[in-house]
């Protein structure tokens, strides 16, 4: 069984009473709501519509399932993701057929890439109408087959409890991920017998969680024999609730640790063995450590292209220990010398014991020379930024101060782009489940609804969404949802008037030809009446949706504005930070190039000397 980020087991389908419930006559819709109650779903994000409408009638009577009426189905899906990542439970979203269901495709794909446990429930046209191109019909099972762990089309009301139990089990065990349950309208309306728990029927679904002892021993021998090892930690460590075990392993071995964008918080940023985030915008020390390592121990990571750069030049001298719950990931991108299939928590716990045994037999790694190099790299090329010469706000400073002034235990979500990378760099993550973002899919518009879901699941914690002005304009309608449902998130809009990361690439690779990346004016500013105005005005927009809104343009006001935002907890808060448009994310490895070409800053290529390539 996989574990939550908190280390507690994922909730499994089970009877609330501790025994078999007496059969009772209900509708399929009533059976669906009862099943959700029994699997422990306490929050559902969704929008009603014709085919799912029968389910919304008994939902009104439930005292155990809270429904949050969102403004767009994409918001429902991302909110369910945020809820799942913040709480360690399964996130649930619901939509009607056709366009309602297809609007869930983006968050389902996002959850699939980032291994988020999600159950999407959709209504479908009546079973006899399926395949006739009926009104609002879409083959959502077929559409989502490549982006779900499994999905079900239910046309018989009797199957609803079993399918719901199976859906939650599949979503939360093994490698977590999204599943979809599509229920025909006539199945929701039909009479059926409800009893719990159902008998689950999942032939062939047997996730391997316990690693093979021989592979563990081989990995331990490589760790103690290596001169330049690196622990390459991915999001699977968070999914398995293995952060405590990881800290023990790291301190036992003395090896440096890198945490991917999806794993921030799995190992304390402030720990002296932490080198930072690897990859395209990773720290120089983390990227270079992987390149020059003689052993990489990958734990719940998948060697994706944003980490490896050009794959054939990645870590050319390293042997690979690759541990993952999903056997399909091992060897997919980089061949493993020691493959280990298993749950990260069990793998790391067994590795600790095996390394201790090696130490007891006198086998202990000597990493003194390695740490000398690592420390020189991180001291010479630390993360940093320059203040704008014109006295405007630095986006990096804004995000850094939001992080520094946030209350203890704050959860941060981010959209995708420059602000996402700055939030990864300049906010410290020392605990799990404090950083939620769209890593694999890179979904703009993720931050606000994900923050809404996280706050709904963890109402006593502060939740800040770090968003860009481009991302914010994709899903900001969910601020109305937050205002009306007492979900007081805080949003920092890093407003540079452009699609910042795309603009950065245009600056670096397209001769500063800014084609369709300016957001605050039309093409060639064709509307003279709009010049000098803010379109949209985020303060007015936020206020119109029931939020408290502030604008900040002067660095002298920065701390005061952030503290004001932190002090307001009875409604959502939006802060429009007007920042310099030319700030860039550094370090950077250009897409498709080798990590050896990392740039510490514009026109600054690190010099590692000649003696470290042996």
Tab-separated table of N, CA, C and O in Angstrom, residues 101-179:
chain	number	residue	atom	x	y	z
A	101	UNK	N	-17.625	16.952	-19.506
A	101	UNK	CA	-16.596	15.924	-19.344
A	101	UNK	C	-15.306	16.312	-20.050
A	101	UNK	O	-14.204	16.149	-19.496
A	102	UNK	N	-15.407	16.852	-21.266
A	102	UNK	CA	-14.171	17.185	-21.986
A	102	UNK	C	-13.424	18.336	-21.332
A	102	UNK	O	-12.200	18.444	-21.471
A	103	UNK	N	-14.123	19.198	-20.604
A	103	UNK	CA	-13.425	20.255	-19.863
A	103	UNK	C	-12.582	19.701	-18.717
A	103	UNK	O	-11.741	20.416	-18.164
A	104	UNK	N	-12.819	18.447	-18.341
A	104	UNK	CA	-11.994	17.801	-17.312
A	104	UNK	C	-10.721	17.172	-17.879
A	104	UNK	O	-9.857	16.732	-17.123
A	105	UNK	N	-10.604	17.131	-19.207
A	105	UNK	CA	-9.472	16.419	-19.809
A	105	UNK	C	-8.134	17.020	-19.374
A	105	UNK	O	-7.187	16.295	-19.038
A	106	UNK	N	-8.030	18.349	-19.363
A	106	UNK	CA	-6.751	18.970	-18.991
A	106	UNK	C	-6.332	18.620	-17.565
A	106	UNK	O	-5.195	18.182	-17.349
A	107	UNK	N	-7.189	18.797	-16.543
A	107	UNK	CA	-6.737	18.396	-15.207
A	107	UNK	C	-6.508	16.898	-15.064
A	107	UNK	O	-5.629	16.477	-14.295
A	108	UNK	N	-7.258	16.065	-15.799
A	108	UNK	CA	-6.994	14.625	-15.746
A	108	UNK	C	-5.605	14.332	-16.321
A	108	UNK	O	-4.821	13.564	-15.738
A	109	UNK	N	-5.278	14.949	-17.452
A	109	UNK	CA	-3.941	14.768	-18.031
A	109	UNK	C	-2.863	15.284	-17.089
A	109	UNK	O	-1.791	14.674	-16.947
A	110	UNK	N	-3.138	16.392	-16.430
A	110	UNK	CA	-2.196	16.963	-15.473
A	110	UNK	C	-1.960	15.993	-14.319
A	110	UNK	O	-0.814	15.738	-13.924
A	111	UNK	N	-3.041	15.428	-13.779
A	111	UNK	CA	-2.922	14.475	-12.671
A	111	UNK	C	-2.191	13.215	-13.111
A	111	UNK	O	-1.441	12.610	-12.333
A	112	UNK	N	-2.380	12.819	-14.348
A	112	UNK	CA	-1.694	11.624	-14.858
A	112	UNK	C	-0.191	11.849	-14.935
A	112	UNK	O	0.607	10.995	-14.527
A	113	UNK	N	0.215	13.011	-15.427
A	113	UNK	CA	1.645	13.307	-15.531
A	113	UNK	C	2.301	13.417	-14.165
A	113	UNK	O	3.462	13.030	-13.995
A	114	UNK	N	1.565	13.941	-13.180
A	114	UNK	CA	2.146	14.201	-11.862
A	114	UNK	C	1.742	13.182	-10.807
A	114	UNK	O	2.001	13.392	-9.617
A	115	UNK	N	1.108	12.083	-11.217
A	115	UNK	CA	0.759	10.983	-10.299
A	115	UNK	C	-0.078	11.467	-9.114
A	115	UNK	O	0.254	11.219	-7.953
A	116	UNK	N	-1.169	12.156	-9.420
A	116	UNK	CA	-2.066	12.676	-8.383
A	116	UNK	C	-3.297	11.774	-8.290
A	116	UNK	O	-3.959	11.534	-9.306
A	117	UNK	N	-3.646	11.272	-7.092
A	117	UNK	CA	-4.824	10.399	-6.961
A	117	UNK	C	-6.116	11.201	-7.147
A	117	UNK	O	-6.439	12.067	-6.341
A	118	UNK	N	-6.844	10.903	-8.208
A	118	UNK	CA	-8.008	11.688	-8.604
A	118	UNK	C	-9.092	10.752	-9.126
A	118	UNK	O	-8.798	9.849	-9.922
A	119	UNK	N	-10.326	10.958	-8.680
A	119	UNK	CA	-11.470	10.244	-9.245
A	119	UNK	C	-12.372	11.278	-9.912
A	119	UNK	O	-12.893	12.178	-9.242
A	120	UNK	N	-12.522	11.157	-11.221
A	120	UNK	CA	-13.413	12.032	-11.985
A	120	UNK	C	-14.687	11.252	-12.288
A	120	UNK	O	-14.633	10.162	-12.862
A	121	UNK	N	-15.815	11.802	-11.886
A	121	UNK	CA	-17.109	11.163	-12.118
A	121	UNK	C	-17.866	12.009	-13.133
A	121	UNK	O	-18.052	13.216	-12.935
A	122	UNK	N	-18.286	11.382	-14.220
A	122	UNK	CA	-18.999	12.116	-15.261
A	122	UNK	C	-20.327	11.431	-15.566
A	122	UNK	O	-20.452	10.214	-15.490
A	123	UNK	N	-21.317	12.248	-15.896
A	123	UNK	CA	-22.570	11.723	-16.401
A	123	UNK	C	-22.430	11.394	-17.876
A	123	UNK	O	-21.619	11.994	-18.579
A	124	UNK	N	-23.222	10.433	-18.341
A	124	UNK	CA	-23.222	10.057	-19.758
A	124	UNK	C	-24.668	9.969	-20.233
A	124	UNK	O	-25.584	9.788	-19.411
A	125	UNK	N	-24.875	10.112	-21.522
A	125	UNK	CA	-26.232	9.982	-22.051
A	125	UNK	C	-26.771	8.584	-21.741
A	125	UNK	O	-26.014	7.665	-21.394
A	126	UNK	N	-28.061	8.405	-21.831
A	126	UNK	CA	-28.674	7.112	-21.524
A	126	UNK	C	-28.035	6.010	-22.353
A	126	UNK	O	-27.631	6.214	-23.501
A	127	UNK	N	-27.950	4.821	-21.774
A	127	UNK	CA	-27.183	3.736	-22.384
A	127	UNK	C	-27.643	3.413	-23.801
A	127	UNK	O	-26.812	3.104	-24.667
A	128	UNK	N	-28.951	3.502	-24.074
A	128	UNK	CA	-29.438	3.187	-25.416
A	128	UNK	C	-29.073	4.271	-26.419
A	128	UNK	O	-29.110	4.029	-27.632
A	129	UNK	N	-28.722	5.452	-25.941
A	129	UNK	CA	-28.348	6.546	-26.844
A	129	UNK	C	-26.849	6.616	-27.097
A	129	UNK	O	-26.409	7.359	-27.980
A	130	UNK	N	-26.062	5.865	-26.343
A	130	UNK	CA	-24.604	5.900	-26.514
A	130	UNK	C	-24.248	5.432	-27.926
A	130	UNK	O	-24.707	4.385	-28.392
A	131	UNK	N	-23.449	6.216	-28.607
A	131	UNK	CA	-23.036	5.884	-29.963
A	131	UNK	C	-23.912	6.472	-31.039
A	131	UNK	O	-23.657	6.261	-32.235
A	132	UNK	N	-24.950	7.240	-30.651
A	132	UNK	CA	-25.868	7.816	-31.643
A	132	UNK	C	-25.600	9.294	-31.900
A	132	UNK	O	-26.378	9.941	-32.595
A	133	UNK	N	-24.537	9.833	-31.329
A	133	UNK	CA	-24.276	11.279	-31.384
A	133	UNK	C	-25.424	12.046	-30.761
A	133	UNK	O	-25.885	13.076	-31.291
A	134	UNK	N	-25.878	11.556	-29.639
A	134	UNK	CA	-26.956	12.218	-28.912
A	134	UNK	C	-26.484	13.571	-28.396
A	134	UNK	O	-25.282	13.854	-28.326
A	135	UNK	N	-27.441	14.420	-27.993
A	135	UNK	CA	-27.103	15.745	-27.480
A	135	UNK	C	-26.155	15.629	-26.283
A	135	UNK	O	-26.381	14.851	-25.361
A	136	UNK	N	-25.093	16.371	-26.324
A	136	UNK	CA	-24.049	16.397	-25.293
A	136	UNK	C	-23.453	15.018	-25.037
A	136	UNK	O	-23.088	14.674	-23.915
A	137	UNK	N	-23.285	14.252	-26.094
A	137	UNK	CA	-22.602	12.964	-25.963
A	137	UNK	C	-21.138	13.124	-26.368
A	137	UNK	O	-20.823	13.770	-27.370
A	138	UNK	N	-20.234	12.564	-25.578
A	138	UNK	CA	-18.818	12.463	-25.941
A	138	UNK	C	-18.294	11.166	-25.352
A	138	UNK	O	-18.654	10.785	-24.235
A	139	UNK	N	-17.452	10.478	-26.097
A	139	UNK	CA	-16.868	9.221	-25.617
A	139	UNK	C	-15.729	9.555	-24.660
A	139	UNK	O	-14.552	9.463	-25.001
A	140	UNK	N	-16.102	9.966	-23.456
A	140	UNK	CA	-15.073	10.422	-22.512
A	140	UNK	C	-14.203	9.269	-22.041
A	140	UNK	O	-13.025	9.462	-21.722
A	141	UNK	N	-14.736	8.048	-22.020
A	141	UNK	CA	-13.905	6.886	-21.679
A	141	UNK	C	-12.811	6.705	-22.726
A	141	UNK	O	-11.636	6.504	-22.400
A	142	UNK	N	-13.196	6.810	-24.002
A	142	UNK	CA	-12.193	6.687	-25.056
A	142	UNK	C	-11.225	7.850	-25.068
A	142	UNK	O	-10.014	7.676	-25.262
A	143	UNK	N	-11.743	9.049	-24.854
A	143	UNK	CA	-10.902	10.246	-24.877
A	143	UNK	C	-9.832	10.189	-23.780
A	143	UNK	O	-8.678	10.572	-23.993
A	144	UNK	N	-10.218	9.720	-22.590
A	144	UNK	CA	-9.289	9.766	-21.448
A	144	UNK	C	-8.505	8.474	-21.251
A	144	UNK	O	-7.695	8.398	-20.327
A	145	UNK	N	-8.720	7.482	-22.101
A	145	UNK	CA	-8.011	6.207	-21.895
A	145	UNK	C	-6.491	6.372	-21.805
A	145	UNK	O	-5.842	5.768	-20.940
A	146	UNK	N	-5.860	7.218	-22.644
A	146	UNK	CA	-4.395	7.343	-22.529
A	146	UNK	C	-3.926	8.136	-21.316
A	146	UNK	O	-2.724	8.144	-21.033
A	147	UNK	N	-4.832	8.830	-20.617
A	147	UNK	CA	-4.400	9.728	-19.534
A	147	UNK	C	-5.018	9.346	-18.187
A	147	UNK	O	-5.068	10.169	-17.274
A	148	UNK	N	-5.489	8.110	-18.066
A	148	UNK	CA	-5.980	7.617	-16.779
A	148	UNK	C	-5.304	6.291	-16.466
A	148	UNK	O	-4.855	5.578	-17.366
A	149	UNK	N	-5.237	5.951	-15.176
A	149	UNK	CA	-4.781	4.617	-14.801
A	149	UNK	C	-5.785	3.570	-15.275
A	149	UNK	O	-5.417	2.476	-15.693
A	150	UNK	N	-7.072	3.895	-15.166
A	150	UNK	CA	-8.144	3.015	-15.616
A	150	UNK	C	-9.410	3.851	-15.680
A	150	UNK	O	-9.500	4.896	-15.036
A	151	UNK	N	-10.370	3.421	-16.459
A	151	UNK	CA	-11.661	4.085	-16.426
A	151	UNK	C	-12.787	3.089	-16.677
A	151	UNK	O	-12.568	1.986	-17.165
A	152	UNK	N	-13.986	3.489	-16.278
A	152	UNK	CA	-15.149	2.609	-16.321
A	152	UNK	C	-16.329	3.334	-16.967
A	152	UNK	O	-16.557	4.529	-16.693
A	153	UNK	N	-17.094	2.623	-17.796
A	153	UNK	CA	-18.404	3.081	-18.262
A	153	UNK	C	-19.447	2.225	-17.557
A	153	UNK	O	-19.462	0.990	-17.718
A	154	UNK	N	-20.295	2.854	-16.755
A	154	UNK	CA	-21.286	2.127	-15.959
A	154	UNK	C	-22.662	2.318	-16.595
A	154	UNK	O	-23.148	3.449	-16.713
A	155	UNK	N	-23.271	1.206	-17.008
A	155	UNK	CA	-24.618	1.260	-17.585
A	155	UNK	C	-25.632	0.494	-16.739
A	155	UNK	O	-26.816	0.499	-17.054
A	156	UNK	N	-25.165	-0.137	-15.668
A	156	UNK	CA	-26.035	-0.913	-14.776
A	156	UNK	C	-25.908	-0.349	-13.372
A	156	UNK	O	-24.808	-0.302	-12.807
A	157	UNK	N	-27.014	0.069	-12.789
A	157	UNK	CA	-26.982	0.686	-11.463
A	157	UNK	C	-26.395	-0.240	-10.408
A	157	UNK	O	-25.794	0.224	-9.430
A	158	UNK	N	-26.555	-1.548	-10.598
A	158	UNK	CA	-26.046	-2.504	-9.606
A	158	UNK	C	-24.521	-2.435	-9.477
A	158	UNK	O	-23.963	-2.847	-8.452
A	159	UNK	N	-23.835	-1.931	-10.498
A	159	UNK	CA	-22.370	-1.929	-10.507
A	159	UNK	C	-21.765	-0.706	-9.803
A	159	UNK	O	-20.554	-0.654	-9.592
A	160	UNK	N	-22.590	0.270	-9.460
A	160	UNK	CA	-22.037	1.548	-8.987
A	160	UNK	C	-21.194	1.398	-7.721
A	160	UNK	O	-20.051	1.891	-7.685
A	161	UNK	N	-21.639	0.726	-6.642
A	161	UNK	CA	-20.781	0.633	-5.452
A	161	UNK	C	-19.448	-0.047	-5.727
A	161	UNK	O	-18.389	0.419	-5.264
A	162	UNK	N	-19.472	-1.140	-6.473
A	162	UNK	CA	-18.223	-1.851	-6.764
A	162	UNK	C	-17.272	-0.983	-7.564
A	162	UNK	O	-16.070	-0.908	-7.257
A	163	UNK	N	-17.785	-0.301	-8.581
A	163	UNK	CA	-16.917	0.521	-9.424
A	163	UNK	C	-16.341	1.701	-8.641
A	163	UNK	O	-15.156	2.025	-8.780
A	164	UNK	N	-17.129	2.331	-7.802
A	164	UNK	CA	-16.613	3.449	-6.996
A	164	UNK	C	-15.531	2.950	-6.040
A	164	UNK	O	-14.472	3.591	-5.883
A	165	UNK	N	-15.757	1.809	-5.383
A	165	UNK	CA	-14.732	1.252	-4.491
A	165	UNK	C	-13.450	0.955	-5.251
A	165	UNK	O	-12.338	1.265	-4.793
A	166	UNK	N	-13.591	0.358	-6.436
A	166	UNK	CA	-12.419	0.043	-7.247
A	166	UNK	C	-11.712	1.311	-7.716
A	166	UNK	O	-10.470	1.378	-7.738
A	167	UNK	N	-12.487	2.317	-8.074
A	167	UNK	CA	-11.890	3.558	-8.567
A	167	UNK	C	-10.998	4.206	-7.514
A	167	UNK	O	-9.872	4.637	-7.805
A	168	UNK	N	-11.487	4.276	-6.284
A	168	UNK	CA	-10.693	4.880	-5.209
A	168	UNK	C	-9.470	4.024	-4.882
A	168	UNK	O	-8.397	4.560	-4.575
A	169	UNK	N	-9.627	2.719	-4.977
A	169	UNK	CA	-8.496	1.830	-4.703
A	169	UNK	C	-7.406	1.988	-5.761
A	169	UNK	O	-6.220	2.138	-5.434
A	170	UNK	N	-7.804	1.996	-7.025
A	170	UNK	CA	-6.824	2.105	-8.104
A	170	UNK	C	-6.151	3.481	-8.080
A	170	UNK	O	-4.941	3.599	-8.274
A	171	UNK	N	-6.939	4.543	-7.825
A	171	UNK	CA	-6.370	5.894	-7.814
A	171	UNK	C	-5.308	6.065	-6.739
A	171	UNK	O	-4.325	6.787	-6.933
A	172	UNK	N	-5.487	5.406	-5.611
A	172	UNK	CA	-4.655	5.703	-4.434
A	172	UNK	C	-3.560	4.691	-4.166
A	172	UNK	O	-2.708	4.940	-3.307
A	173	UNK	N	-3.540	3.576	-4.865
A	173	UNK	CA	-2.531	2.542	-4.599
A	173	UNK	C	-1.540	2.454	-5.747
A	173	UNK	O	-1.767	3.003	-6.824
A	174	UNK	N	-0.429	1.738	-5.514
A	174	UNK	CA	0.611	1.683	-6.525
A	174	UNK	C	1.106	3.083	-6.824
A	174	UNK	O	1.305	3.903	-5.926
A	175	UNK	N	1.338	3.370	-8.084
A	175	UNK	CA	1.642	4.748	-8.486
A	175	UNK	C	0.313	5.489	-8.544
A	175	UNK	O	-0.541	5.169	-9.363
A	176	UNK	N	0.095	6.472	-7.674
A	176	UNK	CA	-1.203	7.149	-7.675
A	176	UNK	C	-1.479	7.794	-9.027
A	176	UNK	O	-0.564	8.099	-9.798
A	177	UNK	N	-2.759	8.027	-9.304
A	177	UNK	CA	-3.096	8.656	-10.570
A	177	UNK	C	-4.583	8.840	-10.724
A	177	UNK	O	-5.370	8.450	-9.857
A	178	UNK	N	-5.003	9.432	-11.836
A	178	UNK	CA	-6.425	9.687	-12.049
A	178	UNK	C	-7.147	8.484	-12.635
A	178	UNK	O	-6.574	7.713	-13.422
A	179	UNK	N	-8.396	8.334	-12.253
A	179	UNK	CA	-9.298	7.367	-12.875
A	179	UNK	C	-10.591	8.101	-13.215
A	179	UNK	O	-10.864	9.180	-12.670
